[in-house]
Amino acid sequence: MVAALLLFLVAAAILGYRIISAVPPMLHTPLMSGMNALSGITILGTLAVFSTATTAPLKALAGTALILAMLNVAGGYWVTDRMLGFFKGKESAPEKEKA
Amino acid sequence: MAVTIIISAVLIAGFLAGLRLMQNPATARNGNRLSALCMALAILFTINELGIWNSVSTWILIVIGSVAGILLGQKVMMIQMPQLVALLNGFGGAASAIVAATSLSLTANPGALVVLTAALALAVGSITFFGSAIAALKLQGTVSQKTVSLKGHRYWLGALLAAGLLLIILSIFYPGPLFYVIAVLFSIYGVLMTLRVGGADMPIIISFLNSLSGIAAAICGLAVYNILLAGAGALVGVAGMILTQLMCKAMNRNLQAVLSGFSGATPVPGTPQPEEPGPQAQSLKEEQIPDLVREAQKVIFVPGYGMAVSQAQQQVKDLIDVLESRGKTVKIAIHPVAGRMPGHMNVLLAEVGVPYEMLYDMDTINPEFAETDLVIVVGACDVINPAANSAEGTPIYGMPILEVEKARHILIFNLDARPGYSCVENSLYSKQNVLTVWGDAKETVARVTASLGEE
């Protein structure tokens, strides 16, 4: 299991490095907010801890982490989608979003 | 077991495919949606594995987090993106720290490796949360944007780090109580580390904290034996590292220097000061702008953080439209560290409807300045300062700049003649082919656009 874990970690890091290096500077802000969303993956851990916590303080702590991680996921993907909606090419008629 | 590995592999491939689509602005939105879909599947898969479909409290917390996140993502203004990213970096770090800390209580006899990784994840998560909180407050202006440092700051940081690492190793033998001390030490470390970082170094520190939030998640994944967590966390860690590297390169800075607080907030003695800059040194007058514009065929805009502060994006877009309607070739040059986070200017301009084909990065546009008739700078100073090439010993020496000085004429719409964040006088201001228009860019740019319209 530990071997599988390390394998996935290293493989993701290497492939990720190649792919992310090619994201143009123009999109670096959405890239970062998208990474915020992805770092919310820790919600998988919070779900496990929350569902197995036995004492009240543990439950409260795990519940807080669950909310924070979900906030990252939802907020990160949402704002990234909103931002990427601004990026329009010359052909598509530019429409404006009023913030 | 095998099923878990296969599903994890598929979902990580999905995240990677999403990132692959982010390489092009035309497909990026779909890439983000693919990534979101994979995340939803990962969450549902985990809920299924844990058998908690009918846990009402879990669903309530998920709904609370989702609603809060969507509201935040919908309401935030684009100028506040750096704060939002800092805040979310912090939340991610905090969640990972909590998972790491609480995961130990779940197993009766955790092995040494589990304890070690949990302690590490706790440490990185704590730095991330407190570092990000300070960064967000600095960006919001609640905490001074200047570098704040204690006496012997560097030694405090070193001592905290050494003590913390020692405790992490000791925690193998005495888990439990030591975890509290580790959390406290690294929280203080996070605060001290970020307090020292000045405003212009924000793009670097935000990228770095972004990376840490991923590293915390990845180590957390090792601690709780979760492949998806380890893999996706690694992706975030790598992305943050790439951006940190790029930002450091663009400022000719190394991460160590930034973290130890050298950010050029004090003028360096012996800086070659150009002769009194100001309108009297210039032969061009504001009334000549319509002529300059009429003669120009190729125009390049250089927006900086000052444009964002003045909220002059719409005025800049209006001026671009006027120039384009007169058949000029218009491009926009964006320095990698313009703004308070990587890519910030691009988003602000895209928001007001500037098509992305007009946005050029530094390396692509620099060879074009020599054949450009007119450069229009809006709220940028350090990133165009030729002193970066010559003024040895100053904070910006060696920093790659947009080579606007090679253009025939240069119009500068800045707030005033004061030097930028680096405190190095801009030697452009006193050149013969440069016309400076001081004042709030929102008004000055609009005034010039109006004067063109009269023709």
Coordinates of C-alpha atoms in Angstrom, one line a residue:
Chain A
M1 CA 0.0 0.0 0.0
V2 CA 2.8 2.4 0.9
A3 CA 4.5 1.6 -2.4
A4 CA 1.3 2.3 -4.3
L5 CA 0.9 5.6 -2.4
L6 CA 4.4 6.8 -3.2
L7 CA 4.1 5.6 -6.8
F8 CA 1.0 7.7 -7.3
L9 CA 2.4 10.7 -5.6
V10 CA 5.6 10.7 -7.7
A11 CA 3.8 9.9 -11.0
A12 CA 1.3 12.7 -10.4
A13 CA 4.1 15.1 -9.6
I14 CA 6.1 14.3 -12.7
L15 CA 3.2 14.3 -15.1
G16 CA 1.8 17.4 -13.4
Y17 CA 5.1 19.2 -13.8
R18 CA 5.1 18.6 -17.5
I19 CA 1.5 19.6 -18.1
I20 CA 1.3 22.6 -15.7
S21 CA 4.5 24.1 -17.1
A22 CA 2.8 24.5 -20.4
V23 CA -0.2 26.5 -19.0
P24 CA 0.3 30.1 -20.4
P25 CA 1.1 33.0 -18.0
M26 CA -2.2 34.5 -19.1
L27 CA -4.1 31.8 -17.2
H28 CA -2.0 31.7 -14.1
T29 CA -4.6 33.3 -11.8
P30 CA -7.3 30.7 -12.8
L31 CA -4.7 28.0 -12.5
M32 CA -4.1 29.0 -8.9
S33 CA -7.7 29.2 -8.0
G34 CA -8.3 25.9 -9.7
M35 CA -5.4 24.5 -7.6
N36 CA -7.2 25.9 -4.5
A37 CA -10.2 23.8 -5.5
L38 CA -8.0 20.7 -6.0
S39 CA -6.3 21.1 -2.6
G40 CA -9.8 20.7 -1.2
I41 CA -9.2 17.0 -2.1
T42 CA -8.3 16.8 1.6
I43 CA -12.1 16.6 2.1
L44 CA -11.7 12.8 1.5
G45 CA -9.6 12.7 4.7
T46 CA -12.0 14.9 6.6
L47 CA -14.9 12.6 5.6
A48 CA -13.1 9.6 7.0
V49 CA -12.1 11.3 10.2
F50 CA -15.6 12.8 10.7
S51 CA -17.4 9.6 10.2
T52 CA -15.2 7.6 12.6
A53 CA -14.6 10.3 15.3
T54 CA -15.9 9.0 18.6
T55 CA -15.6 12.0 21.0
A56 CA -17.4 15.3 20.7
P57 CA -14.3 17.5 20.4
L58 CA -12.9 15.3 17.7
K59 CA -16.2 15.4 15.8
A60 CA -16.3 19.2 16.0
L61 CA -12.7 19.5 14.8
A62 CA -13.3 17.1 11.9
G63 CA -16.6 18.8 11.1
T64 CA -14.8 22.2 10.8
A65 CA -12.2 20.7 8.5
L66 CA -14.9 19.1 6.4
I67 CA -16.6 22.5 5.9
L68 CA -13.3 24.3 5.2
A69 CA -12.3 21.6 2.6
M70 CA -15.7 21.7 0.9
L71 CA -15.6 25.5 0.9
N72 CA -12.3 25.2 -1.0
V73 CA -13.7 22.8 -3.5
A74 CA -16.9 24.7 -4.2
G75 CA -15.4 28.2 -4.0
G76 CA -12.3 27.3 -6.0
Y77 CA -14.1 25.7 -8.9
W78 CA -16.8 28.3 -8.9
V79 CA -14.6 31.4 -9.1
T80 CA -12.3 29.6 -11.6
D81 CA -15.3 29.0 -13.9
R82 CA -16.4 32.6 -13.5
M83 CA -13.0 33.9 -14.4
L84 CA -12.4 31.6 -17.4
G85 CA -15.8 32.8 -18.7
F86 CA -14.2 36.3 -19.1
F87 CA -11.5 35.0 -21.4
K88 CA -13.0 35.3 -24.9
G89 CA -11.4 35.2 -28.3
K90 CA -11.9 37.9 -30.9
E91 CA -14.5 35.9 -32.9
S92 CA -17.0 35.4 -30.0
A93 CA -18.8 38.7 -29.3
P94 CA -17.5 39.9 -26.0
E95 CA -20.2 40.0 -23.4
K96 CA -19.7 41.6 -20.1
E97 CA -20.5 40.3 -16.6
K98 CA -21.4 42.9 -14.1
A99 CA -19.8 42.0 -10.8
Chain B
M1 CA -8.3 -2.5 -2.7
A2 CA -7.7 -3.1 -6.4
V3 CA -10.9 -1.2 -7.2
T4 CA -9.7 1.7 -5.0
I5 CA -6.4 1.9 -6.9
I6 CA -8.1 1.8 -10.3
I7 CA -10.7 4.4 -9.5
S8 CA -8.0 6.6 -7.9
A9 CA -5.9 6.3 -11.1
V10 CA -8.8 7.2 -13.3
L11 CA -9.7 10.3 -11.3
I12 CA -6.1 11.5 -11.1
A13 CA -5.9 11.0 -14.9
G14 CA -9.1 13.2 -15.0
F15 CA -7.5 15.9 -13.0
L16 CA -4.4 15.8 -15.3
A17 CA -6.6 16.0 -18.4
G18 CA -8.4 19.0 -16.9
L19 CA -5.0 20.7 -16.4
R20 CA -4.1 19.8 -20.0
L21 CA -7.2 21.7 -21.2
M22 CA -6.0 24.7 -19.1
Q23 CA -3.1 25.1 -21.6
N24 CA -5.4 26.9 -24.0
P25 CA -7.8 29.8 -23.0
A26 CA -10.4 28.4 -25.5
T27 CA -10.6 25.0 -23.7
A28 CA -9.7 26.0 -20.2
R29 CA -13.2 26.4 -18.9
N30 CA -14.0 22.8 -19.9
G31 CA -10.8 21.7 -18.2
N32 CA -11.9 23.3 -15.0
R33 CA -15.3 21.6 -15.3
L34 CA -13.8 18.2 -15.9
S35 CA -11.7 18.7 -12.8
A36 CA -14.8 19.6 -10.8
L37 CA -16.6 16.5 -12.1
C38 CA -13.7 14.3 -11.0
M39 CA -13.7 15.9 -7.6
A40 CA -17.5 15.3 -7.2
L41 CA -16.9 11.6 -8.2
A42 CA -14.0 11.4 -5.7
I43 CA -16.2 12.7 -2.9
L44 CA -19.1 10.4 -3.8
F45 CA -16.8 7.4 -4.1
T46 CA -15.4 8.1 -0.6
I47 CA -18.8 8.5 0.9
N48 CA -19.7 5.1 -0.6
E49 CA -16.5 3.5 0.7
L50 CA -17.2 4.8 4.2
G51 CA -20.8 3.7 3.9
I52 CA -22.1 7.1 5.1
W53 CA -24.8 7.8 2.5
N54 CA -27.3 8.2 5.2
S55 CA -25.3 10.3 7.6
V56 CA -27.4 13.5 7.8
S57 CA -24.7 15.5 9.6
T58 CA -22.2 14.8 6.8
W59 CA -24.5 16.1 4.1
I60 CA -25.4 19.2 6.2
L61 CA -21.7 20.1 6.5
I62 CA -21.2 19.5 2.8
V63 CA -24.1 21.7 1.9
I64 CA -22.8 24.5 4.3
G65 CA -19.3 24.4 2.8
S66 CA -20.7 24.3 -0.8
V67 CA -23.1 27.2 -0.3
A68 CA -20.4 29.3 1.5
G69 CA -17.9 28.5 -1.2
I70 CA -20.2 29.4 -4.1
L71 CA -21.3 32.6 -2.5
L72 CA -17.6 33.6 -2.0
G73 CA -16.7 32.6 -5.5
Q74 CA -19.6 34.5 -7.0
K75 CA -19.3 37.7 -4.9
V76 CA -15.5 38.2 -4.9
M77 CA -14.3 41.1 -7.1
M78 CA -11.5 40.3 -9.5
I79 CA -9.2 42.8 -7.9
Q80 CA -9.6 40.8 -4.7
M81 CA -8.5 37.5 -6.3
P82 CA -5.1 37.5 -4.5
Q83 CA -6.9 37.7 -1.1
L84 CA -9.3 34.9 -2.1
V85 CA -6.6 32.6 -3.3
A86 CA -4.6 33.3 -0.1
L87 CA -7.7 32.6 2.0
L88 CA -8.4 29.3 0.2
N89 CA -4.7 28.3 0.5
G90 CA -5.2 28.7 4.2
F91 CA -8.4 26.7 4.4
G92 CA -6.8 23.9 2.5
G93 CA -3.8 23.9 4.9
A94 CA -6.0 24.0 7.9
A95 CA -8.2 21.1 6.8
S96 CA -5.1 19.0 6.1
A97 CA -3.6 19.9 9.4
I98 CA -6.8 18.9 11.3
V99 CA -7.0 15.6 9.4
A100 CA -3.4 14.8 10.1
A101 CA -3.8 15.7 13.8
T102 CA -7.0 13.7 14.3
S103 CA -6.1 10.7 12.1
L104 CA -3.9 9.4 14.9
S105 CA -6.7 9.1 17.3
L106 CA -8.4 6.7 14.9
T107 CA -5.9 3.9 15.0
A108 CA -5.0 2.1 18.2
N109 CA -1.4 1.5 17.4
P110 CA -0.2 3.8 14.5
G111 CA 3.1 2.8 13.1
A112 CA 6.1 5.1 13.1
L113 CA 5.6 6.1 9.4
V114 CA 2.0 7.1 10.0
V115 CA 3.0 9.2 13.0
L116 CA 5.9 10.8 11.2
T117 CA 3.8 11.8 8.1
A118 CA 0.9 13.0 10.3
A119 CA 3.3 15.2 12.2
L120 CA 4.7 16.6 9.0
A121 CA 1.3 17.2 7.5
L122 CA 0.3 19.0 10.7
A123 CA 3.4 21.2 10.5
V124 CA 3.0 22.1 6.9
G125 CA -0.7 22.6 7.3
S126 CA -0.2 24.9 10.3
I127 CA 2.4 27.0 8.4
T128 CA 0.0 27.3 5.4
F129 CA -3.0 28.3 7.5
F130 CA -1.3 31.0 9.5
G131 CA 1.0 32.2 6.7
S132 CA -2.0 32.5 4.4
A133 CA -4.1 34.3 7.0
I134 CA -1.4 37.0 7.4
A135 CA -0.9 37.2 3.6
A136 CA -4.7 37.7 3.1
L137 CA -4.7 40.4 5.8
K138 CA -1.8 42.1 4.2
L139 CA -3.4 42.0 0.8
Q140 CA -6.6 43.4 2.3
G141 CA -4.6 46.2 3.8
T142 CA -5.5 45.2 7.4
V143 CA -1.9 44.4 8.2
S144 CA 0.9 46.6 6.9
Q145 CA 2.1 45.7 3.4
K146 CA 5.6 46.7 4.3
T147 CA 7.9 44.1 5.7
V148 CA 7.5 43.7 9.4
S149 CA 10.4 42.2 11.2
L150 CA 11.4 41.5 14.7
K151 CA 14.9 41.9 16.1
G152 CA 16.8 38.8 15.1
H153 CA 13.9 37.6 12.9
R154 CA 16.1 35.2 10.9
Y155 CA 17.3 33.5 14.1
W156 CA 13.8 33.2 15.5
L157 CA 12.7 31.5 12.3
G158 CA 15.7 29.2 12.3
A159 CA 15.2 28.3 15.9
L160 CA 11.5 27.6 15.4
L161 CA 12.2 25.4 12.4
A162 CA 15.0 23.4 14.2
A163 CA 12.9 22.9 17.3
G164 CA 9.9 21.9 15.2
L165 CA 11.8 19.4 13.2
L166 CA 13.2 17.9 16.3
L167 CA 9.8 17.5 17.8
I168 CA 8.5 15.9 14.6
I169 CA 11.1 13.2 15.0
L170 CA 10.5 12.8 18.7
S171 CA 6.8 12.5 18.0
I172 CA 7.4 9.0 16.7
F173 CA 8.0 8.0 20.3
Y174 CA 5.6 10.3 22.1
P175 CA 2.7 11.1 19.7
G176 CA -0.3 12.8 21.2
P177 CA 0.8 15.7 23.4
L178 CA 3.8 16.6 21.2
F179 CA 1.3 17.3 18.4
Y180 CA -0.1 20.3 20.2
V181 CA 3.4 21.8 20.5
I182 CA 4.2 21.1 16.9
A183 CA 1.0 22.8 15.8
V184 CA 1.8 25.9 17.9
L185 CA 5.5 26.1 16.8
F186 CA 4.7 25.9 13.2
S187 CA 1.8 28.3 13.4
I188 CA 4.1 30.9 14.9
Y189 CA 6.6 30.1 12.1
G190 CA 3.9 30.7 9.5
V191 CA 3.0 34.1 11.0
L192 CA 6.6 35.2 11.3
M193 CA 7.5 34.0 7.8
T194 CA 4.7 35.9 6.1
L195 CA 5.0 39.1 8.2
R196 CA 8.4 39.8 6.7
V197 CA 7.2 39.6 3.1
G198 CA 6.5 42.9 1.5
G199 CA 3.7 43.9 -0.9
A200 CA 5.6 43.5 -4.2
D201 CA 6.8 40.0 -3.2
M202 CA 3.2 38.9 -2.7
P203 CA 3.1 37.0 -6.0
I204 CA 5.9 34.9 -4.8
I205 CA 4.6 34.2 -1.3
I206 CA 1.1 33.4 -2.5
S207 CA 2.4 30.9 -5.1
F208 CA 4.6 29.4 -2.3
L209 CA 1.6 29.0 0.1
N210 CA -0.4 27.6 -2.7
S211 CA 2.3 24.9 -3.1
L212 CA 2.4 24.3 0.6
S213 CA -1.4 23.7 0.7
G214 CA -0.9 20.9 -1.8
I215 CA 2.1 19.5 -0.1
A216 CA 0.2 19.4 3.2
A217 CA -2.6 17.5 1.4
A218 CA -0.1 15.1 -0.2
I219 CA 1.6 14.2 3.1
C220 CA -1.8 13.9 4.7
G221 CA -2.7 11.4 2.0
L222 CA 0.4 9.3 3.0
A223 CA -0.6 9.5 6.6
V224 CA -4.2 8.3 6.1
Y225 CA -3.3 5.9 3.2
N226 CA -5.4 7.7 0.6
I227 CA -4.0 7.5 -2.9
L228 CA -6.2 10.2 -4.3
L229 CA -5.3 12.6 -1.6
A230 CA -1.6 11.9 -2.1
G231 CA -1.8 12.2 -5.9
A232 CA -4.0 15.3 -6.2
G233 CA -2.1 17.0 -3.4
A234 CA 1.2 16.4 -5.3
L235 CA -0.4 18.1 -8.3
V236 CA -1.2 21.2 -6.3
G237 CA 2.2 21.2 -4.7
V238 CA 3.9 21.0 -8.1
A239 CA 1.8 23.7 -9.7
G240 CA 2.6 26.1 -6.8
M241 CA 6.3 25.3 -7.1
I242 CA 6.3 26.1 -10.8
L243 CA 4.6 29.4 -10.2
T244 CA 6.9 30.2 -7.3
Q245 CA 9.9 29.6 -9.6
L246 CA 8.4 31.7 -12.4
M247 CA 7.7 34.6 -10.1
C248 CA 11.2 34.5 -8.5
K249 CA 12.7 34.5 -11.9
A250 CA 10.6 37.4 -13.0
M251 CA 11.8 39.4 -10.1
N252 CA 15.3 38.1 -10.1
R253 CA 14.8 37.0 -6.5
N254 CA 15.3 33.8 -4.7
L255 CA 12.8 32.3 -2.4
Q256 CA 15.2 32.3 0.5
A257 CA 15.7 36.1 0.1
V258 CA 12.0 36.7 0.0
L259 CA 11.3 34.6 3.0
S260 CA 14.0 36.2 5.0
G261 CA 12.5 39.6 4.2
F262 CA 14.8 41.2 1.7
S263 CA 12.3 43.0 -0.5
G264 CA 13.8 46.3 -1.3
A265 CA 11.6 48.5 0.9
T266 CA 14.5 50.7 1.8
P267 CA 16.4 52.8 -0.8
V268 CA 19.9 51.5 -1.3
P269 CA 22.6 54.1 -0.7
G270 CA 24.7 54.9 -3.7
T271 CA 21.8 54.3 -6.1
P272 CA 22.6 56.3 -9.2
Q273 CA 19.8 58.9 -9.2
P274 CA 18.8 60.3 -12.5
E275 CA 18.7 64.1 -12.8
E276 CA 15.5 65.7 -11.5
P277 CA 12.8 63.9 -13.3
G278 CA 9.7 65.8 -14.2
P279 CA 7.8 67.6 -17.0
Q280 CA 10.5 70.3 -17.5
A281 CA 12.9 67.7 -18.7
Q282 CA 10.5 66.6 -21.4
S283 CA 9.9 68.2 -24.7
L284 CA 6.6 66.5 -25.3
K285 CA 3.3 68.1 -24.1
E286 CA 0.0 66.5 -23.4
E287 CA -1.6 68.5 -26.2
Q288 CA 0.6 66.6 -28.6
I289 CA -0.9 63.2 -27.7
P290 CA -3.5 63.3 -30.6
D291 CA -0.5 63.9 -33.0
L292 CA 1.5 61.1 -31.5
V293 CA -1.5 58.8 -31.8
R294 CA -2.2 59.8 -35.4
E295 CA 1.3 59.1 -36.5
A296 CA 1.5 55.7 -34.7
Q297 CA 0.8 52.5 -36.5
K298 CA 1.7 50.1 -33.8
V299 CA 0.7 50.6 -30.2
I300 CA 1.6 48.5 -27.2
F301 CA -0.2 49.0 -23.8
V302 CA 1.7 48.1 -20.6
P303 CA -0.7 47.9 -17.6
G304 CA 0.5 47.6 -14.0
Y305 CA -0.9 47.3 -10.6
G306 CA -1.6 51.0 -10.6
M307 CA -4.3 50.4 -13.2
A308 CA -6.0 47.9 -10.9
V309 CA -5.7 50.3 -7.9
S310 CA -7.3 53.1 -9.9
Q311 CA -9.9 50.6 -11.4
A312 CA -9.1 52.1 -14.8
Q313 CA -9.5 48.8 -16.8
Q314 CA -12.7 50.1 -18.6
Q315 CA -11.0 53.4 -19.5
V316 CA -8.1 51.5 -20.9
K317 CA -10.4 49.3 -22.9
D318 CA -12.2 52.3 -24.3
L319 CA -8.9 53.8 -25.4
I320 CA -7.9 50.5 -27.0
D321 CA -11.3 50.5 -28.9
V322 CA -10.7 54.0 -30.2
L323 CA -7.2 53.1 -31.4
E324 CA -8.4 49.9 -33.1
S325 CA -11.2 51.7 -34.8
R326 CA -8.6 53.9 -36.4
G327 CA -6.8 50.9 -37.8
K328 CA -3.9 50.8 -35.4
T329 CA -2.3 47.5 -34.4
V330 CA -2.8 47.3 -30.6
K331 CA -1.2 44.7 -28.3
I332 CA -1.0 44.5 -24.6
A333 CA 2.3 43.5 -22.8
I334 CA 2.0 41.9 -19.4
H335 CA 4.9 41.5 -17.1
P336 CA 4.8 38.2 -15.0
V337 CA 4.7 40.1 -11.7
A338 CA 2.4 42.9 -12.7
G339 CA -0.3 42.9 -10.0
R340 CA -0.4 41.0 -6.7
M341 CA -0.5 37.5 -8.1
P342 CA 0.5 35.6 -11.2
G343 CA -1.7 36.4 -14.2
H344 CA -3.7 39.1 -12.2
M345 CA -3.6 41.7 -15.0
N346 CA -4.9 39.3 -17.6
V347 CA -8.0 38.5 -15.6
L348 CA -8.7 42.2 -14.9
L349 CA -8.5 43.0 -18.6
A350 CA -10.4 39.9 -19.7
E351 CA -13.2 41.0 -17.4
V352 CA -13.8 44.3 -19.3
G353 CA -13.9 42.4 -22.6
V354 CA -10.3 42.6 -23.9
P355 CA -10.0 39.5 -26.2
Y356 CA -7.2 37.2 -25.0
E357 CA -5.4 37.3 -28.4
M358 CA -4.3 40.8 -27.5
L359 CA -2.6 39.8 -24.3
Y360 CA 1.2 39.0 -24.7
D361 CA 3.7 37.8 -22.1
M362 CA 7.0 39.4 -21.6
D363 CA 9.2 37.1 -23.6
T364 CA 6.9 37.2 -26.6
I365 CA 6.5 40.9 -26.7
N366 CA 9.9 42.2 -25.8
P367 CA 11.4 41.9 -29.3
E368 CA 8.6 44.0 -30.7
F369 CA 9.1 47.2 -28.7
A370 CA 11.9 48.3 -31.1
E371 CA 9.4 48.5 -34.0
T372 CA 6.7 50.1 -32.0
D373 CA 5.6 53.7 -32.5
L374 CA 3.8 54.3 -29.2
V375 CA 3.9 52.6 -25.9
I376 CA 1.1 53.5 -23.4
V377 CA 2.0 52.6 -19.8
V378 CA -0.8 52.6 -17.3
G379 CA 0.1 52.4 -13.6
A380 CA 3.4 50.5 -14.0
C381 CA 6.8 51.6 -12.8
D382 CA 9.3 49.0 -11.7
V383 CA 8.5 46.5 -14.5
I384 CA 9.5 49.1 -17.2
N385 CA 12.4 50.7 -15.3
P386 CA 15.6 50.5 -17.5
A387 CA 17.6 51.0 -14.2
A388 CA 17.0 47.3 -13.7
N389 CA 19.7 46.8 -16.4
S390 CA 22.2 49.3 -15.1
A391 CA 21.7 50.3 -11.4
E392 CA 23.8 47.7 -9.7
G393 CA 23.1 47.2 -6.1
T394 CA 19.5 48.2 -6.3
P395 CA 16.6 45.8 -5.5
I396 CA 15.6 45.6 -9.1
Y397 CA 19.0 45.1 -10.6
G398 CA 18.9 42.1 -12.9
M399 CA 15.1 41.9 -12.9
P400 CA 13.9 41.3 -16.4
I401 CA 11.8 44.2 -17.6
L402 CA 9.5 45.1 -20.5
E403 CA 11.8 46.9 -22.8
V404 CA 9.6 49.9 -23.5
E405 CA 12.5 52.3 -23.8
K406 CA 13.2 50.9 -27.3
A407 CA 9.9 52.3 -28.6
R408 CA 9.7 55.6 -30.5
H409 CA 7.4 57.4 -28.1
I410 CA 6.2 56.4 -24.7
L411 CA 3.2 57.7 -22.9
I412 CA 3.1 57.1 -19.1
F413 CA -0.1 57.4 -17.1
N414 CA 1.0 57.0 -13.5
L415 CA -0.3 58.5 -10.3
D416 CA 2.9 60.5 -9.6
A417 CA 6.6 60.5 -10.2
R418 CA 7.5 58.6 -7.1
P419 CA 9.5 55.4 -7.6
G420 CA 7.7 52.1 -7.5
Y421 CA 7.8 49.6 -4.8
S422 CA 11.5 49.1 -5.3
C423 CA 12.3 52.7 -4.3
V424 CA 14.5 53.0 -7.4
E425 CA 13.9 56.2 -9.5
N426 CA 12.5 55.5 -12.9
S427 CA 15.1 56.7 -15.4
L428 CA 12.5 56.7 -18.2
Y429 CA 10.7 59.7 -16.7
S430 CA 13.3 62.1 -17.8
K431 CA 13.9 60.9 -21.3
Q432 CA 13.1 63.0 -24.3
N433 CA 10.7 60.7 -26.1
V434 CA 8.7 60.1 -23.0
L435 CA 5.5 62.0 -22.0
T436 CA 4.2 61.6 -18.5
V437 CA 0.7 62.3 -17.5
W438 CA 0.4 62.3 -13.7
G439 CA -2.8 61.6 -11.9
D440 CA -5.5 59.0 -11.3
A441 CA -5.3 56.8 -14.4
K442 CA -9.1 56.5 -14.5
E443 CA -9.4 60.2 -15.2
T444 CA -6.2 60.8 -17.2
V445 CA -6.8 58.0 -19.6
A446 CA -10.4 59.0 -20.0
R447 CA -9.4 62.6 -20.7
V448 CA -6.9 61.5 -23.4
T449 CA -9.5 59.2 -25.0
A450 CA -11.9 62.1 -25.0
S451 CA -9.3 64.5 -26.6
L452 CA -8.9 61.9 -29.4
G453 CA -12.6 61.6 -29.9
E454 CA -12.7 65.3 -30.9
E455 CA -10.9 64.8 -34.1

